[in-house]
Short mmCIF file of C-alpha atoms in Angstrom, two decimals:
data_model
loop_
_atom_site.label_atom_id
_atom_site.label_comp_id
_atom_site.label_asym_id
_atom_site.label_seq_id
_atom_site.Cartn_x
_atom_site.Cartn_y
_atom_site.Cartn_z
CA MET N 24 148.53 -28.64 73.94
CA SER N 25 147.26 -26.26 76.92
CA ARG N 26 144.43 -24.01 78.57
CA ALA N 27 146.82 -21.33 79.13
CA SER N 28 149.10 -20.94 76.52
CA ALA N 29 148.48 -18.03 74.18
CA ILE N 30 150.77 -19.05 72.23
CA GLU N 31 152.44 -22.50 70.93
CA VAL N 32 155.01 -22.84 68.89
CA ALA N 33 156.35 -26.90 68.33
CA GLY N 34 158.78 -27.50 65.70
CA LEU N 35 159.03 -25.10 63.98
CA ASP N 36 160.92 -24.52 61.00
CA VAL N 37 161.27 -21.36 58.49
CA VAL N 38 163.11 -21.90 55.34
CA PHE N 39 164.40 -19.05 52.66
CA GLY N 40 165.62 -20.56 49.45
CA ARG N 41 165.46 -22.89 47.64
CA GLY N 42 167.29 -25.89 46.53
CA ARG N 43 171.30 -25.75 47.06
CA ARG N 44 171.26 -22.06 48.24
CA ALA N 45 167.79 -22.82 50.52
CA PHE N 46 168.22 -21.33 53.93
CA ARG N 47 167.04 -22.70 57.10
CA ALA N 48 166.88 -19.01 59.03
CA VAL N 49 164.57 -21.18 62.01
CA ARG N 50 165.63 -24.87 63.07
CA ASP N 51 163.12 -26.75 65.33
CA ALA N 52 161.95 -23.99 67.70
CA SER N 53 160.07 -24.84 70.10
CA PHE N 54 158.28 -22.65 73.37
CA SER N 55 154.58 -21.63 74.41
CA VAL N 56 153.61 -18.59 76.62
CA THR N 57 151.12 -18.03 78.79
CA ALA N 58 148.42 -16.30 79.13
CA GLY N 59 149.01 -13.23 80.60
CA GLY N 60 153.35 -14.00 80.77
CA SER N 61 155.97 -11.93 78.79
CA PHE N 62 158.52 -14.22 77.31
CA GLY N 63 162.33 -13.08 76.05
CA LEU N 64 163.91 -14.27 72.64
CA VAL N 65 167.17 -13.15 73.10
CA GLY N 66 170.08 -13.47 70.44
CA GLU N 67 172.21 -12.01 67.78
CA SER N 68 171.85 -11.15 64.60
CA GLY N 69 171.76 -14.11 62.19
CA SER N 70 169.84 -15.65 65.37
CA GLY N 71 166.66 -16.02 64.18
CA LYS N 72 165.26 -14.56 66.76
CA THR N 73 163.12 -11.85 65.00
CA THR N 74 162.29 -14.33 61.91
CA VAL N 75 160.53 -16.83 64.71
CA LEU N 76 158.97 -13.29 65.68
CA ARG N 77 157.83 -12.81 62.15
CA ALA N 78 157.11 -15.78 61.41
CA LEU N 79 154.27 -15.41 64.66
CA ALA N 80 153.16 -11.96 63.05
CA GLY N 81 152.50 -13.57 59.38
CA LEU N 82 154.99 -11.41 58.04
CA LEU N 83 157.01 -13.75 56.22
CA PRO N 84 157.44 -13.71 52.85
CA PRO N 85 154.95 -16.18 51.06
CA ALA N 86 157.86 -18.01 49.91
CA ALA N 87 159.54 -18.67 52.67
CA GLY N 88 159.21 -22.54 54.32
CA ILE N 89 157.68 -22.47 57.14
CA ARG N 90 156.66 -25.81 58.39
CA GLY N 91 155.55 -26.61 62.44
CA GLU N 92 153.29 -25.79 64.62
CA MET N 93 152.13 -22.33 65.17
CA ARG N 94 148.98 -21.96 67.65
CA LEU N 95 147.09 -18.36 69.12
CA GLY N 96 144.74 -19.34 71.93
CA GLY N 97 144.49 -23.50 70.95
CA ASP N 98 144.03 -21.62 67.05
CA PRO N 99 146.13 -22.72 64.33
CA LEU N 100 148.39 -19.86 63.47
CA ARG N 101 148.51 -20.45 59.77
CA PRO N 102 150.61 -17.66 56.90
CA ALA N 103 146.46 -17.44 55.95
CA ARG N 104 144.74 -15.97 58.32
CA SER N 105 140.79 -14.76 59.06
CA ARG N 106 140.36 -10.51 60.52
CA ALA N 107 139.64 -11.79 63.36
CA LEU N 108 142.24 -13.65 64.19
CA ARG N 109 144.99 -10.71 63.26
CA ARG N 110 143.42 -8.96 65.48
CA ARG N 111 144.38 -10.61 68.40
CA LEU N 112 147.95 -11.05 67.89
CA GLN N 113 149.92 -6.52 66.98
CA MET N 114 153.73 -5.76 66.09
CA VAL N 115 156.20 -3.20 67.09
CA PHE N 116 158.74 -2.93 65.19
CA GLN N 117 162.78 -1.62 66.20
CA ASP N 118 162.64 1.22 64.65
CA PRO N 119 160.07 4.04 64.96
CA TYR N 120 161.60 6.03 62.53
CA GLY N 121 160.33 4.09 59.99
CA SER N 122 158.03 1.68 60.89
CA LEU N 123 155.26 5.18 60.65
CA HIS N 124 154.01 6.34 57.42
CA PRO N 125 156.67 9.86 57.53
CA ARG N 126 153.43 12.01 55.76
CA HIS N 127 150.30 10.96 57.37
CA THR N 128 149.23 11.68 61.25
CA VAL N 129 148.67 10.30 64.05
CA ASP N 130 145.07 10.75 63.97
CA ARG N 131 145.26 8.88 60.11
CA ILE N 132 148.68 6.40 61.78
CA LEU N 133 145.97 5.01 64.81
CA GLY N 134 143.07 5.32 62.87
CA GLU N 135 143.40 3.11 59.89
CA PRO N 136 143.56 -0.35 61.82
CA ALA N 137 140.60 0.99 64.03
CA ARG N 138 138.91 1.36 60.95
CA ILE N 139 140.21 -1.69 58.89
CA HIS N 140 138.99 -3.93 61.44
CA GLY N 141 135.73 -2.32 61.18
CA LEU N 142 135.52 -0.83 64.44
CA ASP N 143 133.46 2.27 66.52
CA SER N 144 134.16 5.28 67.84
CA ILE N 145 137.06 6.39 66.09
CA ASP N 146 138.03 8.97 67.92
CA HIS N 147 137.10 8.11 70.72
CA ARG N 148 139.57 4.91 70.35
CA ILE N 149 142.54 7.25 69.11
CA VAL N 150 141.80 9.81 72.02
CA ASP N 151 141.40 7.30 74.76
CA ALA N 152 144.84 5.14 72.61
CA LEU N 153 147.16 8.52 73.17
CA ALA N 154 146.76 8.33 76.77
CA ASP N 155 147.49 5.26 77.35
CA VAL N 156 150.33 6.00 76.22
CA GLY N 157 151.43 9.03 78.12
CA LEU N 158 149.79 11.57 74.95
CA ASP N 159 147.69 13.81 75.34
CA ALA N 160 145.21 14.56 72.39
CA SER N 161 147.53 17.09 71.00
CA PHE N 162 149.38 15.13 69.42
CA ARG N 163 146.65 13.70 67.31
CA PHE N 164 147.63 16.23 64.41
CA ARG N 165 151.26 16.20 64.29
CA PHE N 166 153.33 14.21 61.96
CA PRO N 167 155.80 11.79 62.81
CA HIS N 168 159.16 14.10 61.76
CA GLN N 169 157.10 16.92 64.26
CA LEU N 170 158.19 13.52 67.03
CA SER N 171 160.93 12.57 69.23
CA GLY N 172 161.35 9.23 68.69
CA GLY N 173 160.47 7.91 72.30
CA GLN N 174 157.14 9.58 71.57
CA ARG N 175 157.36 7.96 67.69
CA GLN N 176 157.82 4.20 69.62
CA ARG N 177 154.94 5.41 71.77
CA ILE N 178 152.70 5.97 69.04
CA ALA N 179 153.30 2.49 67.65
CA ILE N 180 152.76 1.20 70.26
CA ALA N 181 148.80 3.01 70.56
CA ARG N 182 149.01 1.63 67.19
CA ALA N 183 149.05 -2.25 67.69
CA LEU N 184 146.83 -2.08 71.19
CA ILE N 185 144.25 0.83 69.77
CA ILE N 186 142.67 -3.10 68.27
CA GLU N 187 142.92 -4.29 71.68
CA PRO N 188 145.02 -6.97 71.21
CA ALA N 189 145.97 -9.61 73.64
CA ILE N 190 149.51 -11.08 72.02
CA VAL N 191 152.09 -8.03 71.28
CA LEU N 192 154.73 -8.85 69.45
CA LEU N 193 157.52 -6.32 70.78
CA ASP N 194 160.62 -6.33 68.62
CA GLU N 195 164.19 -4.56 69.89
CA PRO N 196 161.28 -2.15 69.99
CA THR N 197 164.23 0.35 72.79
CA SER N 198 167.27 -0.77 70.62
CA ALA N 199 167.16 2.84 68.32
CA LEU N 200 165.96 4.91 71.68
CA ASP N 201 168.68 6.64 74.80
CA VAL N 202 168.46 4.75 77.62
CA SER N 203 166.80 7.35 79.55
CA VAL N 204 163.64 6.61 77.09
CA GLN N 205 163.66 3.74 76.67
CA ALA N 206 164.07 3.41 80.37
CA GLU N 207 159.90 5.44 80.02
CA ILE N 208 159.13 3.09 77.69
CA LEU N 209 159.88 -0.48 79.85
CA ASN N 210 157.95 0.91 81.78
CA LEU N 211 155.14 1.65 79.61
CA LEU N 212 155.16 -1.38 78.13
CA GLN N 213 155.06 -3.12 81.80
CA ARG N 214 152.16 -0.88 82.72
CA LEU N 215 150.46 -1.03 79.77
CA ARG N 216 150.41 -5.37 79.59
CA ARG N 217 149.06 -5.11 83.64
CA GLU N 218 145.91 -2.95 82.83
CA HIS N 219 145.33 -4.87 79.59
CA ALA N 220 146.15 -8.25 80.57
CA LEU N 221 148.79 -8.48 77.38
CA THR N 222 150.74 -10.85 76.54
CA PHE N 223 154.33 -10.24 76.02
CA VAL N 224 156.63 -11.69 72.99
CA LEU N 225 159.69 -9.85 73.56
CA VAL N 226 163.13 -10.06 70.93
CA SER N 227 166.44 -8.42 71.79
CA HIS N 228 169.63 -9.01 71.58
CA ASP N 229 170.32 -7.34 75.23
CA LEU N 230 170.21 -9.76 78.15
CA ALA N 231 169.02 -6.86 80.50
CA VAL N 232 166.04 -5.30 78.30
CA VAL N 233 164.96 -8.96 78.81
CA SER N 234 165.25 -9.75 82.37
CA HIS N 235 163.89 -6.89 83.05
CA MET N 236 160.41 -7.51 81.13
CA CYS N 237 159.84 -11.46 80.39
CA GLU N 238 159.58 -13.88 83.37
CA ALA N 239 161.23 -17.22 80.69
CA LEU N 240 163.38 -16.29 77.54
CA ALA N 241 164.71 -18.79 74.40
CA VAL N 242 168.80 -18.00 74.22
CA MET N 243 168.89 -18.50 70.52
CA ARG N 244 171.96 -19.35 68.18
CA ALA N 245 172.24 -19.70 64.35
CA GLY N 246 168.54 -20.75 63.58
CA GLU N 247 168.15 -22.95 66.96
CA ILE N 248 167.03 -22.12 69.81
CA ILE N 249 169.90 -23.93 72.24
CA GLU N 250 168.32 -23.07 76.22
CA MET N 251 165.14 -22.08 77.51
CA VAL N 252 164.82 -20.92 81.11
CA GLY N 253 162.86 -19.33 83.92
CA VAL N 254 164.39 -15.18 84.18
CA GLU N 255 165.03 -16.18 88.15
CA ALA N 256 168.66 -18.16 86.09
CA LEU N 257 168.93 -15.36 84.30
CA ARG N 258 169.36 -13.07 87.17
CA ALA N 259 171.28 -15.38 89.37
CA HIS N 260 173.33 -15.82 85.87
CA ALA N 261 172.90 -19.28 86.25
CA LEU N 262 173.15 -20.12 82.65
CA GLN N 263 174.07 -23.50 80.95
CA HIS N 264 174.66 -24.21 77.93
CA GLU N 265 178.58 -22.16 76.59
CA TYR N 266 177.32 -19.27 74.82
CA SER N 267 174.31 -18.07 76.91
CA ARG N 268 177.12 -17.65 79.30
CA GLU N 269 179.26 -16.24 76.96
CA LEU N 270 175.72 -13.64 75.79
CA LEU N 271 175.81 -12.38 79.66
CA GLN N 272 179.30 -11.81 80.59
CA ALA N 273 179.96 -9.84 77.11
CA ALA N 274 176.53 -8.17 78.84
CA GLN N 275 178.51 -7.20 81.68
CA GLY N 276 181.01 -4.81 80.31
CA TYR N 277 184.53 -5.02 79.02
CA ARG N 278 187.00 -6.56 81.27
CA SER N 279 190.68 -4.74 80.80
CA THR N 280 194.05 -6.35 80.52
CA PRO N 281 196.20 -3.27 82.16
CA ALA N 282 197.01 -1.57 78.69
CA GLY N 283 199.66 0.58 81.02
CA MET N 284 198.65 4.16 80.03
CA ALA N 285 198.58 7.39 82.28
CA PRO N 286 196.31 10.16 82.20
CA ALA N 287 197.38 13.47 81.91
CA GLU N 288 197.86 15.77 84.31
CA GLN N 289 195.83 18.77 84.64
CA MET Y 17 207.34 14.26 72.84
CA LYS Y 18 207.52 14.05 76.64
CA ARG Y 19 204.62 10.91 78.07
CA ARG Y 20 204.07 13.09 80.24
CA ASP Y 21 202.75 16.01 78.32
CA PRO Y 22 199.15 16.66 77.91
CA LEU Y 23 198.74 15.19 74.23
CA LEU Y 24 195.59 17.27 73.93
CA VAL Y 25 194.27 20.30 75.09
CA VAL Y 26 190.68 21.41 74.47
CA ASP Y 27 189.20 24.30 76.68
CA GLY Y 28 186.42 26.10 75.56
CA LEU Y 29 185.33 24.54 72.61
CA ARG Y 30 182.10 25.97 71.26
CA VAL Y 31 180.52 24.18 68.40
CA THR Y 32 178.31 26.17 66.95
CA PHE Y 33 175.48 25.49 63.92
CA ASP Y 34 173.64 27.90 61.44
CA THR Y 35 170.87 27.46 60.79
CA PRO Y 36 166.91 28.44 59.04
CA ARG Y 37 165.93 29.83 62.66
CA GLY Y 38 169.61 31.11 63.41
CA PRO Y 39 172.93 29.58 64.88
CA VAL Y 40 172.13 26.29 67.44
CA ALA Y 41 174.99 25.73 69.59
CA ALA Y 42 175.90 21.54 69.50
CA VAL Y 43 178.60 22.41 72.13
CA ARG Y 44 179.41 24.62 74.67
CA ASP Y 45 182.19 25.08 76.31
CA VAL Y 46 183.65 21.91 76.74
CA SER Y 47 187.29 21.69 77.71
CA PHE Y 48 189.87 18.63 78.80
CA VAL Y 49 193.35 17.80 78.52
CA LEU Y 50 193.83 14.26 77.08
CA GLY Y 51 197.39 12.42 77.86
CA ARG Y 52 198.00 9.05 76.37
CA GLU Y 53 195.40 7.56 78.25
CA LYS Y 54 191.16 6.58 77.24
CA LEU Y 55 189.19 8.78 77.25
CA GLY Y 56 184.74 8.43 76.63
CA ILE Y 57 182.83 10.57 75.85
CA VAL Y 58 179.55 9.37 76.90
CA GLY Y 59 176.00 11.09 76.15
CA GLU Y 60 172.82 10.92 74.36
CA SER Y 61 171.89 11.63 70.65
CA GLY Y 62 171.85 15.64 70.91
CA SER Y 63 174.37 16.45 73.30
CA GLY Y 64 177.03 17.48 71.65
CA LYS Y 65 180.22 14.44 72.16
CA SER Y 66 180.11 13.26 68.41
CA GLN Y 67 180.58 17.13 67.19
CA THR Y 68 182.86 17.63 69.76
CA GLY Y 69 184.77 14.73 68.12
CA ARG Y 70 184.76 16.03 64.44
CA ALA Y 71 186.15 19.52 65.95
CA LEU Y 72 189.22 18.04 66.56
CA LEU Y 73 189.55 17.14 62.79
CA GLY Y 74 188.17 19.63 61.80
CA LEU Y 75 185.18 17.28 60.24
CA LEU Y 76 182.47 19.44 61.19
CA ALA Y 77 179.46 19.82 58.32
CA ARG Y 78 179.63 22.81 56.23
CA ASN Y 79 176.96 25.25 57.93
CA GLY Y 80 178.99 24.22 61.96
CA ARG Y 81 181.42 26.29 62.82
CA ALA Y 82 184.09 25.89 66.25
CA ALA Y 83 185.21 28.09 68.22
CA ALA Y 84 188.19 28.09 71.33
CA ARG Y 85 190.47 29.68 73.58
CA ARG Y 86 192.57 26.82 72.74
CA LEU Y 87 193.43 24.20 71.17
CA THR Y 88 196.30 22.42 70.35
CA PHE Y 89 197.02 18.73 69.54
CA ASP Y 90 200.62 17.78 70.67
CA GLY Y 91 201.45 21.59 70.52
CA VAL Y 92 199.99 22.30 66.80
CA ASP Y 93 197.35 25.10 67.30
CA LEU Y 94 194.83 22.94 65.65
CA LEU Y 95 192.73 27.11 65.40
CA ARG Y 96 195.27 28.17 63.48
CA ALA Y 97 196.15 25.91 61.01
CA GLY Y 98 195.39 25.66 57.83
CA GLU Y 99 194.00 23.41 56.18
CA ALA Y 100 197.12 22.15 54.59
CA GLU Y 101 198.65 21.96 57.67
CA ARG Y 102 195.87 20.03 59.15
CA ARG Y 103 194.79 17.74 56.13
CA ALA Y 104 198.69 16.65 57.80
CA LEU Y 105 197.50 15.73 60.43
CA ARG Y 106 194.69 13.83 59.97
CA GLY Y 107 194.40 10.61 59.52
CA ARG Y 108 197.80 10.91 60.10
CA ARG Y 109 198.16 11.65 63.69
CA ILE Y 110 194.49 11.61 64.44
CA ALA Y 111 192.50 8.61 62.99
CA MET Y 112 188.72 8.54 62.99
CA ILE Y 113 187.04 4.82 63.34
CA LEU Y 114 182.79 5.57 62.94
CA GLN Y 115 180.25 3.36 63.57
CA ASP Y 116 179.14 1.37 60.73
CA PRO Y 117 182.34 0.12 58.44
CA LYS Y 118 179.25 -0.44 55.64
CA PHE Y 119 179.49 3.45 55.23
CA SER Y 120 183.36 3.75 56.13
CA LEU Y 121 185.08 1.72 53.66
CA ASN Y 122 184.82 2.11 50.33
CA PRO Y 123 182.58 -0.60 48.33
CA VAL Y 124 184.48 -0.71 44.81
CA MET Y 125 187.85 -1.40 46.18
CA THR Y 126 188.30 -4.46 47.32
CA VAL Y 127 189.44 -4.63 51.56
CA GLY Y 128 192.93 -5.19 50.36
CA GLU Y 129 193.55 -2.18 48.46
CA GLN Y 130 192.15 0.06 50.17
CA ILE Y 131 194.74 -0.78 52.92
CA VAL Y 132 197.36 -0.89 50.49
CA GLU Y 133 195.99 2.70 49.94
CA ALA Y 134 197.01 3.69 53.42
CA PHE Y 135 200.82 2.54 53.15
CA ARG Y 136 201.27 4.21 49.59
CA VAL Y 137 199.12 7.96 50.76
CA HIS Y 138 201.05 7.23 54.57
CA ALA Y 139 204.13 5.73 53.96
CA ASN Y 140 205.04 6.13 50.53
CA VAL Y 141 206.62 2.22 50.02
CA SER Y 142 205.78 0.35 46.74
CA ARG Y 143 203.31 -1.73 45.60
CA ARG Y 144 204.85 -5.39 47.15
CA GLU Y 145 206.34 -3.67 50.28
CA ALA Y 146 202.67 -2.11 51.09
CA ARG Y 147 201.15 -5.05 50.03
CA LEU Y 148 203.51 -7.44 52.07
CA ARG Y 149 202.61 -4.56 54.70
CA ALA Y 150 198.68 -4.87 53.89
CA LEU Y 151 198.24 -8.78 55.20
CA ALA Y 152 200.42 -8.30 58.12
CA MET Y 153 198.58 -5.60 58.89
CA LEU Y 154 195.04 -7.89 58.76
CA GLU Y 155 196.57 -10.71 60.82
CA ALA Y 156 197.61 -8.10 63.49
CA VAL Y 157 194.01 -7.22 64.02
CA HIS Y 158 193.92 -10.87 64.26
CA ILE Y 159 191.96 -11.75 60.66
CA ARG Y 160 192.41 -15.32 60.84
CA GLU Y 161 192.63 -15.88 56.74
CA PRO Y 162 195.01 -12.77 55.60
CA GLY Y 163 195.19 -13.57 52.30
CA HIS Y 164 191.56 -14.38 51.52
CA VAL Y 165 189.48 -10.71 52.81
CA PHE Y 166 192.64 -9.17 51.18
CA ASP Y 167 191.10 -10.14 47.98
CA ALA Y 168 187.64 -9.48 49.43
CA TRP Y 169 184.55 -6.60 49.15
CA PRO Y 170 183.36 -4.63 51.06
CA HIS Y 171 179.89 -6.14 51.35
CA GLU Y 172 181.59 -9.66 51.64
CA LEU Y 173 182.54 -8.86 55.51
CA SER Y 174 180.29 -8.85 58.66
CA GLY Y 175 180.31 -6.49 60.62
CA GLY Y 176 183.26 -7.52 63.93
CA MET Y 177 185.23 -8.05 60.33
CA GLY Y 178 184.62 -4.99 58.26
CA GLN Y 179 185.42 -2.97 61.56
CA ARG Y 180 188.78 -5.46 62.41
CA VAL Y 181 189.99 -3.59 59.01
CA MET Y 182 188.65 -0.38 59.88
CA ILE Y 183 190.75 -0.25 62.76
CA ALA Y 184 193.45 -2.13 60.75
CA ILE Y 185 193.62 0.44 58.21
CA MET Y 186 193.07 3.80 60.66
CA MET Y 187 196.38 2.36 62.32
CA VAL Y 188 199.13 2.22 59.36
CA PRO Y 189 199.86 5.74 60.03
CA GLU Y 190 200.16 4.60 63.37
CA PRO Y 191 197.88 7.87 64.31
CA ASP Y 192 199.23 9.16 68.49
CA LEU Y 193 195.35 10.19 68.47
CA LEU Y 194 192.08 7.89 68.00
CA ILE Y 195 188.55 8.84 67.64
CA ALA Y 196 186.54 6.03 67.66
CA ASP Y 197 182.81 7.41 67.12
CA GLU Y 198 180.65 4.12 68.70
CA PRO Y 199 183.09 2.10 67.25
CA THR Y 200 180.84 -0.92 68.30
CA SER Y 201 177.31 0.11 68.56
CA ALA Y 202 176.59 -2.04 65.38
CA LEU Y 203 178.35 -4.94 66.37
CA ASP Y 204 177.20 -8.59 68.48
CA VAL Y 205 177.35 -7.76 72.05
CA THR Y 206 180.55 -11.06 71.74
CA VAL Y 207 181.68 -9.82 68.18
CA ARG Y 208 182.02 -6.15 70.20
CA LEU Y 209 184.21 -7.34 72.93
CA GLN Y 210 186.24 -8.69 70.28
CA VAL Y 211 186.87 -5.53 68.67
CA LEU Y 212 186.82 -3.19 71.48
CA ALA Y 213 190.05 -6.47 73.25
CA LEU Y 214 191.60 -5.89 69.72
CA LEU Y 215 191.12 -2.28 70.11
CA ASP Y 216 192.97 -2.07 73.41
CA ASP Y 217 196.12 -4.37 72.06
CA MET Y 218 196.67 -1.70 69.30
CA LEU Y 219 196.57 1.42 70.96
CA ALA Y 220 199.35 -0.23 74.06
CA ARG Y 221 201.31 -1.56 71.75
CA ARG Y 222 201.33 1.56 69.63
CA GLY Y 223 201.03 3.83 73.09
CA ALA Y 224 198.49 5.95 71.52
CA ALA Y 225 195.58 7.42 73.08
CA LEU Y 226 192.05 6.32 72.24
CA ILE Y 227 189.37 9.32 72.37
CA PHE Y 228 186.39 6.87 72.96
CA ILE Y 229 182.49 8.36 71.70
CA SER Y 230 179.64 6.47 72.98
CA HIS Y 231 175.79 6.53 74.49
CA ASP Y 232 176.87 3.77 76.61
CA LEU Y 233 177.53 4.76 79.69
CA GLY Y 234 178.30 1.10 81.17
CA LEU Y 235 180.34 -0.42 78.35
CA VAL Y 236 182.94 3.18 78.20
CA GLY Y 237 182.83 2.95 82.19
CA SER Y 238 184.43 -0.68 82.24
CA PHE Y 239 186.57 0.68 78.62
CA CYS Y 240 188.30 3.34 79.45
CA ASP Y 241 190.45 5.52 82.44
CA ARG Y 242 188.53 8.52 82.35
CA VAL Y 243 184.78 9.71 80.71
CA LEU Y 244 183.27 13.03 80.34
CA VAL Y 245 179.95 12.76 80.59
CA MET Y 246 177.75 15.62 78.15
CA TYR Y 247 174.76 17.48 78.41
CA ALA Y 248 172.97 19.65 76.17
CA GLY Y 249 176.29 20.55 74.96
CA ARG Y 250 178.39 20.18 78.44
CA VAL Y 251 180.28 18.26 80.03
CA VAL Y 252 178.13 17.97 82.89
CA GLU Y 253 180.97 15.53 84.72
CA THR Y 254 184.77 14.46 84.30
CA LEU Y 255 185.25 10.53 86.80
CA ARG Y 256 187.71 8.54 86.62
CA ALA Y 257 185.96 5.50 85.19
CA ASP Y 258 186.14 3.05 88.03
CA GLU Y 259 184.37 5.75 90.35
CA LEU Y 260 181.66 6.19 87.98
CA GLN Y 261 179.18 4.13 90.28
CA SER Y 262 180.06 6.74 92.82
CA ALA Y 263 179.08 9.46 90.17
CA ARG Y 264 177.73 13.09 92.01
CA HIS Y 265 175.75 14.96 88.85
CA PRO Y 266 172.17 13.64 89.42
CA TYR Y 267 172.31 13.19 85.51
CA THR Y 268 174.57 10.75 85.09
CA ARG Y 269 173.70 9.29 88.55
CA GLY Y 270 169.85 9.48 86.48
CA LEU Y 271 172.02 7.56 83.74
CA LEU Y 272 173.31 4.93 85.40
CA ALA Y 273 169.49 4.70 87.65
CA CYS Y 274 167.33 4.22 84.58
CA GLN Y 275 169.25 1.23 82.68
CA PRO Y 276 168.34 -2.16 83.30
CA ARG Y 277 170.08 -4.44 85.35
CA VAL Y 278 170.56 -8.47 84.19
CA ASP Y 279 170.37 -9.17 87.64
CA GLY Y 280 167.67 -6.76 89.04
CA ASP Y 281 164.19 -7.99 90.05
CA GLY Y 282 162.02 -6.79 87.07
CA SER Y 283 160.30 -2.81 88.73
CA ASP Y 284 160.14 0.19 87.30
CA LEU Y 285 162.88 1.83 86.19
CA PRO Y 286 163.35 5.14 87.56
CA THR Y 287 163.49 7.77 84.68
CA LEU Y 288 165.45 10.02 84.23
CA ASN Y 289 163.69 13.94 85.06
CA ARG Y 290 165.83 16.88 83.41
CA ASP Y 291 166.12 19.77 85.04
CA PRO Y 292 166.33 22.79 83.88
CA ALA Y 293 169.61 24.06 85.90
CA TRP Y 294 171.62 22.33 84.09
CA LEU Y 295 171.63 23.82 81.22
CA ARG Y 296 172.52 26.31 83.88
#
């Protein structure tokens, strides 16, 4: 495996359930992400994209059957992981309303991972992490319900970054947000990637978001990667697989047939 | 009704909610005239777009009040109409489709029973006749095995299938106006277009009007004839959908500009600077 790869996935299979009720959520998925790169996994619900991300994060239920190989900078990623390995990889979830503890202050939300990983000068880290995501120190003692959706997602990003990971897994990080807030969060993520030399794996159903954020992408359907391309191909609308092209067309909006309904006269 | 008469006249609509901290205005002075057309109402969360739709149906939460200079549907004064009169309009002449069919369908009734019920209430037909019509309705919303889906429970349906069933139920009384609040936001993109095509087809066939409430400016622009853009409870701009790209109001322009594009270059997105003057 090449040394420049931050993440290598080879022949990944994920099976939920056993015997006749077994369901193969991911089938033989292989891809790699270069260090400092941003890789998009695109697909509709049930495509397996989030399952791939959860397998990387080590968040699949213990009963899930995982086969194939996952490596993080050359080190094998197995379900059981050392704390040092876990620190190198963090995840940001879709729903900022569900992913922050409702009864913990921002201070506690950000301080907890730092304490778990035995970091020092936690106070400084919290203030720095807040500043990093564009929030001032006055947010420290607020509760999640006192924040807007965009502010919550900033806190979720700060929580991921406070332990200085190399890789951030992003699961639909802006799909619960208004478009104007989405733009701010996407800009923030891109800036943080540059400043901290982060590697991203971004899961999204939105081809425009993936085109904006990633250098390469895989299109998934029914557990399989059906197409893997560089972002130039996506931007030039040069996807090959029929289903990818269907997704691309759907992203362009509705093509109406003339229905012959006249607007009212004002 | 003559085709050129406006179906709905909304003049100076205000929706206010009483809260422990005093009244909060969610919709402020919204006016529009609706013909037999597809009108989009677009805005971000908190813009008042959903409350506008709910006020038209008289479905505000208990602490909400609607007032207007004029609010008429096909000549009926909705402000003066009693609860019985409004109930007669609801469903029969004005129907509503919500975002997630999982929450709008009755989970303990089969799909077929729910459509049959709609026919029994609105069309006054026998059970047998209602069943036949329900099956035909499932076919009309492009469900391939109507008999199979008729006997299915809502939890057995996919999102797209559920929304087709919702459309079928709502179209039973052949309403003149359909209010759809984010009808496709919970659906996958490819399914979304199929559901929209179906909606388009049903509207055209029955000559009904649509109010399409959505956060998705691009989608509304490509689906509707006309778009109202709402911000902080007000309509800041009304446009023909095909003129969306030449919008004038800085909020509309900002919304258009801050969306990432498939063929963009990946450079930072312009963000929206909210001007206090927009609140007037």
